[in-house]
Amino acid sequence: MPRLRSIRPLLLVIALAGTLARPAWALASFDEVRRDFHPSDTRVLDRDGALLQRMRTDASARRGQWVALADISPALRTAMVLSEDRRFYEHSGVDWRAVSAAAWGNLWNTRTRGASTITMQLAGLLDDDLRRGSGGRNLAQKLGQTMAAQRLELNWRKDQILEAYLNIVPFRGEIVGIDALSRTLFGKTPHGLDVREAAVAAALVRAPNASAARVAQRACEVMRAMEAPQKTDCEALDMFASAALQRRDFDASEGIAPHLARHVLREVARNQEAAALTPARPQKESEQAGIRTTLRAPLQRFALGTLQRHLRELRGRHVEDGALVVLDNASGEVLAWVGSSGALSRAAEVDGVLAQRQPGSTLKPLLYAQAIAERRLTAASLLDDSSAQINTAGGLYIPQNYDHQFKGYVSVRTALAASLNVPAVRTLVMVSPEAFARQLRAAGLALPQSGDYYGYSLALGSAEVSLLGLTNAYRTLANGGRYGETRFLPASPPSPRPSPASGRESERRALDERASFIIGDILSDGNARARTFGFDSVLGTRFWTAVKTGTSKDMRDNWAVGWSQRYTVGVWVGNASGAPMWDVSGTSGAAPVWAEVMGFLHRDLPSRAPVPPAGLVQTQVRFGNELEAARSEWFIAGTQQALFTLPPAGSATDSAARITAPSDGTIIALDPDIPPEHQRVRFEAEGRGLRWRMDGRPFARGASAQWLPWPGRHVVELLDADGQVADRVRLEVRGAGVVKSAKR
């Protein structure tokens, strides 16, 4: 019996080895093993610990969360013990009866289940030196595994051993642990696994890379051991196992804040790099559970649902994308961050909160705040809303209003609240583009070019900004002109290298406090905005808010940004591709979403108008020619006056007819911010019975006329009452002409 004699020394070595060695890792407790377990996903949480987003961050394996044994279905626990270690609750780490049976089977070349217990398998999983290789374990590893299993049984309870085993055992491919397996193959959490699913899971431990038929066969054996054999339908189990092994329900990322989550992970990685030289500290259990942010999950969920619902209503107008951000005025904390419309978008990965886009008229409040602070204007100053032809280096700049109509002389209050373009451009002429660009940078809008690069179209939002930056600039207005950075991570103790997202914001004066108050008062005035938006506008709320809308050129971007006493909300809708929308106005695009989110924020919270700061006076004002109704108006002390009248007007004379504007040789540049078909050149003349000809063709009568500009060189002629050419000017129009659109 030579083989029997060779086995006896092996058994003797196994028996003695446990007293001769003590692996260092065996000192690890159950709590330490559980603490050191790391899922392959990172959970991004809201401020209260609610899950916002789960993101795959470890590509080496697919691990879910650690699951307590009590949260694993009894069926799975039973199946695993019956499959891997029938005497699990009887032995002390090594099943010596199974060892003897395996040895006897080896002697007679018969097949047995094997002698490896669940405890021994766990020992091999915990220690890299004991891990099974492609050729199996060598003698030293088997001895070490045996000793380690006995050591585990001395220090751990049986339930702890089984719990740890189920959480770290590999199942199939990259799947490790019962949570990842349950979510991937069965689309459910481990506590919901039934007998059939538990049998398949147990079968995969023994044969993780086997075919579906082999897994089903093994699962059938497990099910027969769990219940009466006659109840087991192995044929149906074969189909079920085949379908389960093809399923992949555990997505790499899921949740309601994917864009914010990616930004959080990048920021955390940068912070970890910055702190790499500082002493390591133990991870708190809350940190292992996920990364907390400043967001509010209920608000995030409501904002996302509201945006998606509204965009579905706008699909017929060629709108598929949107973004939204909510800031806390006092702290700068981000409370909601919706980067896109998700499934509605063909570019869902684009983060609309950070994307750079033209803000349209939403820059106007910052422009008027600067002009008021510099005492160039007051809220009651009169501005001429009429055709303007502003000479620039590239020719004439001819701004137009959104509705292509002019209101004549209006107050600054009306001009801003009603979002009139021409008065804004006239204001920028006073301030200068470069000075306004510096003001925008002070409010946190980092323009990549100089103010002169954008020219006077900067008043109408020709520069590109992000939704987050623009919303924070409005938060600056809400805070009386004090700028502070935003943050999406909770505040933490000071560090040698502070981060913008860490919560250690430094505030600075960016806008005049008195001018900021006046702008807020104007943007909260429903009567002042009525000329453009009507009295029953969606912008009106039942509580105090200040809001401004904006639309960029060709209706590519639509915005609504505003604040209440406590919050600032910014909304953008459009298309990530830059394609224009169809007939989307300031009140039909972003504004309804803004209003609903503001209403949600203030369901049970009042919002009161801010207290006027020192240095302001309130004066009763009247307007000459009854241009506007008398009212009480706010002024920076020293700029107040009671009566505002029109400047002296010139009158036509009986002298020979002549063209007064434009002058001969004028070069006209088409405004890139306005669709070409909506632009007009205004001609002015003196005389009576006047008629106009363009390139030899009659096109208008009277002392003034408007013409749709067309690229090229043109001759404009003025005919007097006798039909004679009284004056003539030559013009050149540069830019793109009218393109017929098939979108309607």
XYZ file of C-alpha atoms in Angstrom:
744
model
C 0.000 0.000 0.000
C 2.564 2.646 -1.079
C 0.000 5.435 -1.576
C -1.469 4.919 1.885
C 1.975 5.175 3.450
C 2.556 8.470 1.561
C -0.651 9.991 2.941
C 0.107 9.363 6.612
C 3.036 11.844 6.776
C 0.882 14.469 5.048
C -1.886 14.134 7.627
C 0.690 14.307 10.396
C 2.152 17.524 8.954
C -1.294 19.080 8.717
C -2.019 18.198 12.316
C 1.217 19.653 13.625
C 1.433 22.760 11.426
C -1.330 24.595 13.265
C 0.800 24.825 16.374
C 3.965 25.940 14.599
C 2.857 29.053 12.701
C 0.604 32.058 13.102
C 0.052 34.177 9.951
C 0.226 37.885 10.726
C -2.960 38.630 8.751
C -4.980 36.292 11.000
C -4.887 38.960 13.678
C -7.288 41.045 11.579
C -10.722 41.234 13.118
C -14.052 40.979 11.347
C -14.563 44.711 11.830
C -11.190 45.458 10.206
C -11.973 43.247 7.206
C -15.343 44.910 6.797
C -13.784 48.379 7.165
C -11.162 47.645 4.500
C -13.753 46.409 2.004
C -14.104 48.870 -0.881
C -16.928 48.738 -3.446
C -16.019 49.229 -7.088
C -18.498 52.102 -7.118
C -18.405 55.411 -5.314
C -21.654 56.637 -3.854
C -22.262 60.378 -4.027
C -24.683 61.442 -1.314
C -26.708 64.511 -0.499
C -26.189 66.571 2.651
C -28.319 64.148 4.715
C -26.730 60.947 3.406
C -29.355 60.104 0.764
C -27.981 58.532 -2.413
C -27.690 60.906 -5.384
C -25.495 58.938 -7.775
C -23.500 55.728 -7.938
C -20.379 55.864 -10.149
C -18.040 53.036 -11.193
C -14.525 53.993 -10.056
C -12.661 50.648 -9.943
C -12.321 48.795 -13.239
C -10.425 45.811 -11.761
C -13.515 44.115 -10.291
C -17.265 44.614 -9.889
C -18.049 44.900 -6.196
C -21.236 46.223 -4.656
C -21.828 47.358 -1.110
C -21.021 45.224 1.921
C -24.225 43.416 2.890
C -24.965 42.308 6.451
C -25.844 38.631 6.822
C -29.307 39.547 8.087
C -29.913 41.354 4.765
C -29.077 38.276 2.671
C -31.963 35.970 1.859
C -32.187 32.759 3.938
C -32.430 30.816 0.675
C -29.005 31.988 -0.393
C -27.417 31.279 2.982
C -28.845 27.766 2.922
C -27.801 27.149 -0.681
C -24.258 28.290 -0.059
C -23.777 26.081 3.012
C -25.283 23.014 1.303
C -23.153 23.574 -1.768
C -19.817 24.471 -0.198
C -19.704 23.248 3.402
C -22.511 21.030 4.748
C -20.903 20.772 8.201
C -20.081 24.495 8.396
C -21.801 24.940 11.758
C -20.191 21.764 13.199
C -16.462 22.006 12.438
C -13.861 24.439 13.797
C -12.448 25.599 10.495
C -11.326 22.273 8.996
C -13.758 19.465 8.168
C -11.555 16.498 9.050
C -14.187 14.052 7.855
C -14.108 15.731 4.451
C -10.300 15.668 4.517
C -10.311 11.934 5.160
C -12.910 11.383 2.443
C -10.857 13.417 -0.025
C -7.707 11.508 0.865
C -9.486 8.198 0.467
C -10.914 9.326 -2.863
C -7.492 10.340 -4.065
C -6.204 6.911 -3.068
C -8.812 5.088 -5.145
C -9.096 7.753 -7.892
C -12.730 8.480 -7.055
C -14.359 11.898 -7.219
C -15.343 13.696 -4.002
C -16.682 17.181 -3.123
C -13.347 18.306 -1.717
C -12.158 19.201 1.768
C -12.099 23.003 1.518
C -14.530 24.571 3.984
C -16.107 28.019 3.758
C -13.729 29.137 6.493
C -10.731 27.833 4.540
C -11.935 29.523 1.362
C -12.349 32.770 3.270
C -8.800 32.457 4.603
C -7.544 32.059 1.045
C -9.477 35.146 -0.062
C -8.175 37.299 2.778
C -4.491 36.484 2.348
C -2.830 37.034 -1.039
C -0.154 34.464 -0.117
C -2.831 31.813 0.227
C -4.785 32.775 -2.888
C -5.359 29.938 -5.330
C -3.335 30.159 -8.526
C -4.114 28.790 -11.962
C -2.431 25.491 -11.063
C -4.086 25.188 -7.648
C -2.501 25.644 -4.238
C 0.830 24.096 -3.381
C 1.484 22.165 -0.186
C 2.688 25.218 1.761
C -0.437 27.180 0.788
C -2.702 24.302 1.821
C -1.000 24.109 5.189
C -1.248 27.858 5.662
C -4.911 27.831 4.623
C -5.666 25.113 7.175
C -3.940 26.994 9.979
C -5.562 30.274 8.989
C -9.033 28.719 8.978
C -8.545 27.395 12.511
C -7.301 30.787 13.577
C -10.383 32.468 12.104
C -12.698 30.117 13.948
C -11.012 31.007 17.237
C -11.565 34.761 16.797
C -14.666 35.082 14.599
C -18.239 33.926 15.032
C -19.785 31.658 12.421
C -22.170 34.365 11.220
C -19.235 36.749 10.711
C -17.342 34.131 8.689
C -20.332 33.461 6.446
C -21.072 37.193 6.038
C -17.483 38.028 5.063
C -17.334 35.061 2.693
C -20.497 36.045 0.839
C -19.246 39.606 0.450
C -15.785 38.862 -0.977
C -16.145 35.543 -2.820
C -15.725 35.810 -6.643
C -18.716 34.594 -8.632
C -18.318 35.059 -12.379
C -15.983 37.156 -14.483
C -15.360 40.440 -12.712
C -18.259 40.000 -10.270
C -17.167 39.810 -6.639
C -19.540 39.534 -3.683
C -23.227 38.792 -3.386
C -24.395 42.394 -3.814
C -22.755 42.784 -7.229
C -23.980 39.344 -8.304
C -27.582 39.972 -7.220
C -27.747 43.352 -8.928
C -25.997 42.218 -12.110
C -27.660 38.856 -12.845
C -30.986 39.213 -11.059
C -31.581 42.985 -10.902
C -32.372 42.961 -7.181
C -30.766 43.279 -3.780
C -29.508 40.119 -1.987
C -32.375 40.006 0.519
C -34.837 39.311 -2.303
C -33.175 36.248 -3.858
C -35.475 33.223 -4.139
C -34.556 29.517 -4.086
C -33.878 29.313 -7.823
C -31.683 32.415 -7.862
C -29.865 31.255 -4.731
C -29.111 27.901 -6.351
C -27.614 29.581 -9.435
C -25.503 31.856 -7.214
C -24.186 28.891 -5.223
C -23.398 27.009 -8.420
C -21.300 29.897 -9.702
C -18.982 29.744 -6.681
C -17.972 26.204 -7.598
C -17.772 26.849 -11.352
C -17.574 30.608 -12.056
C -16.595 30.254 -15.711
C -18.702 27.225 -16.594
C -21.236 27.188 -19.390
C -24.857 28.015 -18.693
C -25.783 24.340 -19.031
C -23.176 23.298 -16.485
C -24.237 26.052 -14.073
C -27.878 24.956 -14.435
C -26.926 21.335 -13.769
C -25.059 22.281 -10.614
C -27.873 24.613 -9.518
C -30.351 21.781 -9.985
C -28.334 19.639 -7.557
C -28.353 22.468 -5.024
C -32.109 22.949 -5.362
C -32.714 19.237 -4.846
C -30.718 19.420 -1.637
C -32.786 22.431 -0.495
C -36.261 21.036 -1.268
C -38.045 17.893 -2.318
C -36.415 16.550 -5.519
C -39.782 16.055 -7.217
C -40.441 19.811 -6.983
C -37.301 20.743 -8.888
C -37.821 21.609 -12.551
C -34.301 21.363 -13.952
C -35.398 21.979 -17.519
C -36.859 25.367 -16.619
C -33.776 26.070 -14.516
C -31.598 25.596 -17.599
C -33.461 28.377 -19.428
C -33.453 30.601 -16.357
C -29.686 30.219 -15.792
C -28.942 30.952 -19.441
C -30.976 34.170 -19.325
C -29.493 35.276 -15.991
C -25.894 34.814 -17.129
C -26.533 37.107 -20.099
C -28.132 39.870 -18.025
C -26.198 42.977 -16.930
C -28.578 45.030 -14.776
C -25.877 46.620 -12.609
C -25.189 49.797 -14.580
C -21.841 51.553 -14.264
C -23.655 54.666 -13.142
C -27.166 55.362 -11.953
C -28.867 58.131 -10.066
C -30.177 61.673 -10.401
C -26.949 63.717 -10.414
C -24.421 62.190 -12.854
C -22.740 65.443 -13.867
C -22.322 66.674 -10.316
C -20.993 63.237 -9.298
C -18.251 63.341 -11.933
C -17.306 66.820 -10.812
C -17.239 65.691 -7.171
C -14.970 62.735 -7.954
C -12.532 64.961 -9.828
C -12.501 67.464 -6.979
C -11.991 64.763 -4.344
C -9.116 63.322 -6.387
C -7.480 66.760 -6.560
C -7.922 67.224 -2.823
C -6.380 63.826 -2.160
C -3.414 64.723 -4.332
C -2.985 67.981 -2.453
C -3.140 66.151 0.867
C -0.785 63.348 -0.210
C 2.059 64.754 1.902
C -0.036 65.049 5.063
C -0.228 62.167 7.561
C -2.882 59.591 6.742
C -5.912 59.398 8.986
C -8.385 56.538 9.468
C -11.438 56.623 7.264
C -14.705 57.246 9.023
C -17.515 54.812 8.382
C -19.574 57.643 6.851
C -16.787 58.350 4.349
C -16.736 54.710 3.238
C -20.497 54.823 2.719
C -20.079 57.625 0.182
C -19.051 61.200 -0.458
C -21.391 63.750 1.028
C -22.213 66.879 -0.941
C -24.171 70.041 -0.206
C -27.081 69.000 -2.444
C -30.606 68.224 -1.283
C -31.908 65.008 -2.813
C -35.633 65.974 -2.743
C -34.841 69.285 -4.460
C -32.556 67.593 -6.996
C -35.259 65.051 -7.818
C -37.934 67.751 -8.191
C -35.689 69.964 -10.335
C -34.781 67.085 -12.668
C -38.394 65.962 -13.019
C -39.631 69.501 -13.644
C -36.989 70.170 -16.292
C -37.676 66.887 -18.099
C -41.443 67.391 -18.035
C -41.177 70.925 -19.417
C -38.743 69.862 -22.150
C -41.152 67.140 -23.250
C -43.739 69.864 -23.710
C -41.261 71.820 -25.868
C -40.144 68.924 -28.089
C -42.282 70.252 -30.925
C -40.194 73.434 -30.859
C -36.888 71.669 -31.393
C -35.706 71.780 -27.771
C -34.119 68.742 -26.143
C -31.568 69.944 -23.570
C -31.622 71.919 -20.378
C -29.700 72.544 -17.170
C -30.459 73.926 -13.737
C -28.560 74.996 -10.640
C -29.740 76.195 -7.217
C -27.456 78.117 -4.841
C -27.815 79.043 -1.208
C -27.346 82.819 -1.068
C -25.618 82.931 2.309
C -23.148 80.044 1.973
C -22.708 79.559 -1.769
C -23.615 75.887 -1.354
C -24.943 74.145 -4.449
C -28.334 72.692 -3.536
C -29.268 71.264 -6.963
C -27.156 70.555 -10.052
C -28.976 69.213 -13.128
C -26.506 69.003 -15.997
C -28.826 67.826 -18.767
C -32.243 66.444 -19.590
C -30.858 62.902 -19.495
C -32.623 60.445 -21.782
C -34.303 63.289 -23.699
C -30.944 64.518 -24.963
C -28.716 63.165 -27.705
C -25.763 64.649 -25.814
C -26.609 63.656 -22.242
C -22.929 63.585 -21.239
C -22.571 67.339 -21.819
C -22.830 69.218 -18.520
C -25.029 72.229 -19.189
C -24.171 73.718 -15.790
C -20.539 74.180 -16.831
C -20.859 74.523 -20.630
C -19.983 77.953 -22.037
C -22.877 79.630 -23.859
C -24.063 83.116 -24.788
C -26.262 84.522 -21.990
C -28.291 87.007 -24.021
C -30.007 89.721 -21.999
C -29.103 88.204 -18.631
C -25.983 90.418 -18.512
C -28.069 93.597 -18.539
C -28.631 93.790 -14.752
C -24.863 93.831 -14.197
C -24.460 96.554 -16.827
C -27.125 98.831 -15.332
C -25.753 98.185 -11.839
C -22.399 99.481 -13.001
C -23.899 102.558 -14.695
C -25.950 103.382 -11.572
C -22.965 102.853 -9.271
C -20.871 105.187 -11.463
C -23.704 107.751 -11.273
C -24.109 107.792 -15.035
C -27.766 106.778 -14.665
C -30.506 106.438 -12.070
C -33.471 104.068 -12.090
C -35.605 106.973 -13.365
C -33.207 108.294 -16.036
C -34.708 108.393 -19.529
C -33.104 106.414 -22.345
C -34.030 106.617 -26.020
C -35.409 103.332 -27.315
C -35.271 104.133 -30.995
C -33.229 103.040 -33.966
C -29.553 103.429 -33.137
C -26.662 103.412 -35.565
C -23.438 103.265 -33.578
C -20.188 103.831 -35.440
C -17.581 101.131 -34.781
C -14.262 100.243 -36.366
C -16.053 97.653 -38.486
C -18.920 99.908 -39.525
C -22.311 100.660 -38.023
C -23.664 98.565 -35.141
C -27.475 98.565 -35.312
C -29.110 96.891 -32.288
C -32.718 95.751 -32.376
C -35.274 94.918 -29.698
C -36.578 91.385 -29.228
C -40.015 92.288 -30.619
C -38.504 94.482 -33.369
C -40.418 97.497 -32.093
C -39.264 100.690 -30.381
C -40.857 102.246 -27.316
C -39.407 105.752 -27.560
C -38.067 107.316 -24.364
C -38.317 104.985 -21.353
C -36.873 105.017 -17.858
C -34.002 102.747 -16.863
C -36.478 100.806 -14.708
C -38.638 100.067 -17.726
C -35.686 99.462 -20.040
C -34.218 96.781 -17.753
C -37.422 95.123 -16.542
C -38.859 95.003 -20.082
C -35.462 93.868 -21.464
C -35.123 96.502 -24.180
C -31.939 96.092 -26.205
C -31.307 99.554 -27.622
C -31.240 101.344 -24.229
C -28.811 98.683 -22.964
C -26.456 99.322 -25.865
C -26.690 103.080 -25.284
C -25.784 102.410 -21.634
C -22.767 100.366 -22.675
C -21.637 103.273 -24.845
C -21.539 105.356 -21.636
C -19.740 102.669 -19.601
C -17.498 101.311 -22.422
C -17.138 97.607 -23.305
C -13.754 97.248 -21.597
C -14.984 98.698 -18.291
C -18.033 96.418 -18.412
C -15.820 93.410 -19.085
C -13.855 94.243 -15.931
C -17.116 94.443 -13.992
C -18.193 91.021 -15.275
C -14.877 89.510 -14.221
C -15.269 91.012 -10.758
C -18.622 89.209 -10.527
C -16.930 85.903 -11.343
C -17.548 85.724 -15.107
C -14.099 85.040 -16.538
C -14.377 86.367 -20.086
C -11.644 84.927 -22.328
C -11.380 88.127 -24.418
C -11.186 91.857 -23.785
C -14.270 94.032 -23.773
C -13.216 95.679 -27.031
C -13.157 92.237 -28.667
C -16.906 91.853 -28.031
C -17.727 95.501 -28.667
C -21.185 96.892 -27.981
C -22.863 93.528 -28.503
C -21.503 92.650 -25.038
C -24.541 94.482 -23.637
C -26.717 91.830 -25.290
C -24.679 88.847 -24.088
C -22.307 88.079 -26.959
C -19.660 86.678 -24.574
C -19.908 83.070 -23.395
C -20.432 82.171 -19.740
C -21.463 79.070 -17.776
C -24.793 78.643 -16.034
C -22.988 78.152 -12.721
C -20.957 81.338 -13.175
C -23.963 83.395 -14.284
C -26.136 82.145 -11.421
C -23.395 82.963 -8.939
C -23.101 86.462 -10.431
C -26.818 86.928 -9.685
C -26.145 85.578 -6.204
C -23.676 88.452 -5.928
C -26.545 90.855 -6.620
C -28.653 89.013 -4.042
C -25.888 89.466 -1.459
C -25.668 93.226 -1.912
C -22.759 93.086 -4.360
C -20.497 90.760 -2.346
C -18.995 87.967 -4.460
C -18.209 84.547 -3.011
C -17.291 81.244 -4.616
C -19.710 78.328 -4.812
C -19.102 74.943 -3.220
C -20.626 71.488 -3.560
C -18.638 69.722 -0.817
C -19.337 70.348 2.866
C -17.074 72.768 4.687
C -14.004 71.141 6.249
C -11.207 72.351 8.522
C -8.620 74.689 6.947
C -5.825 73.041 4.978
C -2.517 74.300 3.562
C -4.052 74.367 0.071
C -7.674 75.559 0.186
C -9.943 74.476 -2.639
C -12.818 76.434 -4.234
C -15.095 73.474 -3.615
C -14.050 72.847 -0.042
C -16.275 75.496 1.488
C -13.622 78.040 2.506
C -14.924 80.871 0.353
C -13.440 84.345 0.545
C -15.905 87.132 -0.156
C -15.028 90.403 -1.824
C -16.866 93.520 -2.915
C -17.723 93.149 -6.607
C -20.726 95.492 -7.034
C -21.964 98.582 -5.279
C -24.374 97.571 -2.516
C -26.786 100.418 -3.260
C -26.828 99.716 -7.000
C -27.383 95.990 -6.299
C -30.434 96.820 -4.215
C -31.866 99.066 -6.945
C -31.363 96.339 -9.586
C -33.116 93.804 -7.374
C -35.984 96.234 -6.846
C -36.336 96.702 -10.623
C -36.224 92.969 -11.434
C -38.926 92.289 -8.842
C -41.246 94.942 -10.323
C -44.048 93.249 -12.269
C -45.456 96.580 -13.458
C -42.132 97.622 -14.960
C -41.790 94.406 -16.989
C -45.389 94.546 -18.218
C -44.513 96.340 -21.490
C -42.782 93.201 -22.743
C -44.078 90.343 -20.589
C -47.589 91.507 -19.660
C -49.124 91.701 -16.194
C -49.861 87.979 -15.884
C -46.330 86.744 -16.528
C -44.911 83.426 -15.347
C -42.100 85.519 -13.856
C -44.438 86.833 -11.181
C -44.380 84.874 -7.912
C -46.505 85.091 -4.750
C -43.394 85.844 -2.739
C -40.552 88.298 -3.311
C -38.228 87.367 -6.178
C -36.088 89.215 -8.707
C -35.635 87.543 -12.090
C -34.305 88.170 -15.595
C -34.673 86.154 -18.790
C -32.405 86.096 -21.812
C -32.233 84.645 -25.316
C -29.054 84.391 -27.382
C -28.742 84.899 -31.115
C -30.926 82.763 -33.370
C -32.730 81.397 -30.291
C -29.884 79.011 -29.492
C -30.005 79.556 -25.737
C -32.803 80.578 -23.406
C -32.195 81.561 -19.785
C -34.020 82.485 -16.613
C -31.949 83.517 -13.589
C -33.205 85.093 -10.399
C -33.116 85.095 -6.645
C -35.296 85.171 -3.565
C -34.368 86.141 -0.040
C -32.556 82.834 0.480
C -31.916 81.148 -2.897
C -30.635 81.906 -6.390
C -31.885 79.705 -9.243
C -30.515 79.558 -12.786
C -32.109 77.648 -15.693
C -30.924 77.143 -19.276
C -32.768 75.412 -22.100
C -31.602 74.856 -25.650
C -29.673 72.212 -27.550
C -26.226 70.932 -26.670
C -25.445 70.869 -30.382
C -26.056 74.620 -30.632
C -29.006 74.133 -32.982
C -31.622 76.923 -32.746
C -34.972 76.462 -31.062
C -38.237 77.327 -32.753
C -40.357 80.166 -31.344
C -39.158 79.792 -27.762
C -39.514 83.087 -25.899
C -38.168 84.264 -22.573
C -41.346 83.168 -20.805
C -41.981 79.876 -22.622
C -38.461 78.444 -22.384
C -36.545 78.505 -19.120
C -38.859 80.751 -17.086
C -41.587 78.173 -16.287
C -38.970 75.791 -14.873
C -37.439 78.610 -12.835
C -40.855 79.541 -11.425
C -41.712 75.943 -10.445
C -38.389 75.378 -8.700
C -38.709 78.668 -6.837
C -42.219 77.666 -5.789
C -40.917 74.328 -4.496
C -38.209 76.071 -2.479
C -40.718 78.421 -0.889
C -43.645 76.093 -0.237
C -43.297 76.663 3.490
C -40.682 79.413 3.526
C -41.436 83.123 3.104
C -39.290 85.435 1.013
C -39.220 89.103 1.925
C -37.794 92.076 0.071
C -34.295 93.092 1.193
C -33.779 95.970 3.592
C -32.456 99.102 1.806
C -28.786 99.712 2.665
C -27.429 102.996 3.917
C -26.845 105.639 1.256
C -30.170 105.218 -0.523
C -33.036 107.691 -0.641
C -36.578 107.238 -1.930
C -38.076 110.149 -3.876
C -41.378 110.749 -5.632
C -40.698 111.333 -9.345
C -42.706 112.619 -12.310
C -42.042 112.326 -16.046
C -42.616 115.057 -18.608
C -45.080 114.471 -21.444
C -46.585 111.707 -19.286
C -44.005 109.246 -20.588
C -44.504 107.088 -17.505
C -46.742 107.269 -14.463
C -45.481 109.118 -11.400
C -43.970 106.827 -8.792
C -41.677 106.571 -5.810
C -38.128 105.724 -6.930
C -34.877 104.671 -5.247
C -31.716 106.739 -5.767
C -28.159 106.677 -4.557
C -27.998 109.681 -2.238
C -27.034 112.772 -4.204
C -28.449 111.579 -7.551
C -32.154 112.029 -6.804
C -34.386 114.428 -8.727
C -38.141 114.872 -8.893
C -38.782 115.610 -12.592
C -37.480 113.812 -15.712
C -38.179 115.385 -19.093
C -37.199 114.756 -22.691
C -34.098 116.424 -24.120
C -34.768 119.307 -26.536
C -35.942 117.947 -29.850
C -34.892 119.285 -33.233
C -37.438 120.070 -35.948
C -37.457 119.840 -39.700
C -37.107 123.034 -41.724
C -38.342 124.151 -45.108
C -34.842 124.000 -46.542
C -33.879 121.663 -49.373
C -34.503 117.985 -48.746
C -31.442 116.020 -47.558
C -30.483 112.709 -45.969
C -29.392 113.225 -42.354
C -28.539 109.597 -41.565
C -26.648 107.556 -42.441
C -23.801 109.491 -43.960
C -22.272 108.830 -47.363
C -19.768 105.939 -47.393
C -21.160 104.263 -44.260
C -20.180 100.622 -43.767
C -22.896 98.612 -42.039
C -22.007 95.389 -40.175
C -24.866 92.971 -39.627
C -25.327 92.137 -35.948
C -24.311 88.480 -35.405
C -26.574 88.314 -32.349
C -29.793 88.901 -34.305
C -31.217 86.814 -37.151
C -30.505 88.741 -40.392
C -34.180 88.876 -41.377
C -34.942 90.797 -38.175
C -32.394 93.601 -38.647
C -33.214 97.012 -40.087
C -31.277 100.110 -41.134
C -33.061 103.355 -40.336
C -32.865 106.265 -42.765
C -33.604 109.828 -41.639
C -34.146 112.905 -43.815
C -35.345 116.509 -43.717
C -37.914 117.966 -46.093
C -41.486 117.503 -47.250
C -43.144 115.003 -49.597
C -40.122 112.742 -49.522
C -39.689 109.390 -51.263
C -36.818 106.862 -51.071
C -35.173 104.707 -53.713
C -32.739 101.835 -53.099
C -30.550 100.918 -56.078
C -33.004 102.658 -58.401
C -36.157 101.035 -56.956
C -38.734 102.872 -54.802
C -39.057 101.380 -51.305
C -40.449 103.976 -48.843
C -42.071 107.392 -48.288
C -41.710 110.015 -45.551
C -38.961 111.608 -43.492
C -37.809 108.230 -42.147
C -37.632 104.711 -43.489
C -36.406 101.269 -42.455
C -34.641 98.858 -44.775
C -33.768 95.173 -44.515
C -29.990 95.229 -45.089
C -28.475 92.980 -47.732
C -24.728 92.353 -48.168
C -23.140 94.400 -50.915
C -22.774 98.017 -52.105
C -25.937 100.096 -52.417
C -27.034 103.565 -53.521
C -29.797 105.293 -51.560
C -31.576 108.214 -53.208
C -33.930 110.784 -51.665
C -36.565 112.303 -53.960
C -38.246 115.621 -53.105
C -41.888 116.594 -53.569
C -41.240 117.238 -57.281
C -39.823 113.764 -57.799
C -36.277 115.041 -58.237
C -33.246 113.377 -56.634
C -32.428 115.779 -53.791
C -29.692 113.707 -52.068
C -27.786 110.480 -52.483
C -25.585 108.300 -50.231
C -23.595 105.140 -50.886
C -23.590 102.270 -48.365
C -21.812 98.968 -47.962
C -23.322 96.096 -45.931
C -21.025 93.398 -44.597
C -22.066 90.063 -43.087
C -24.320 87.101 -43.865
C -27.557 87.636 -45.708
C -31.002 86.220 -45.038
C -31.111 82.437 -45.335
C -34.468 80.822 -45.940
C -35.275 78.480 -43.062
C -37.202 75.249 -43.486
C -37.664 74.680 -39.792
C -41.307 75.725 -39.840
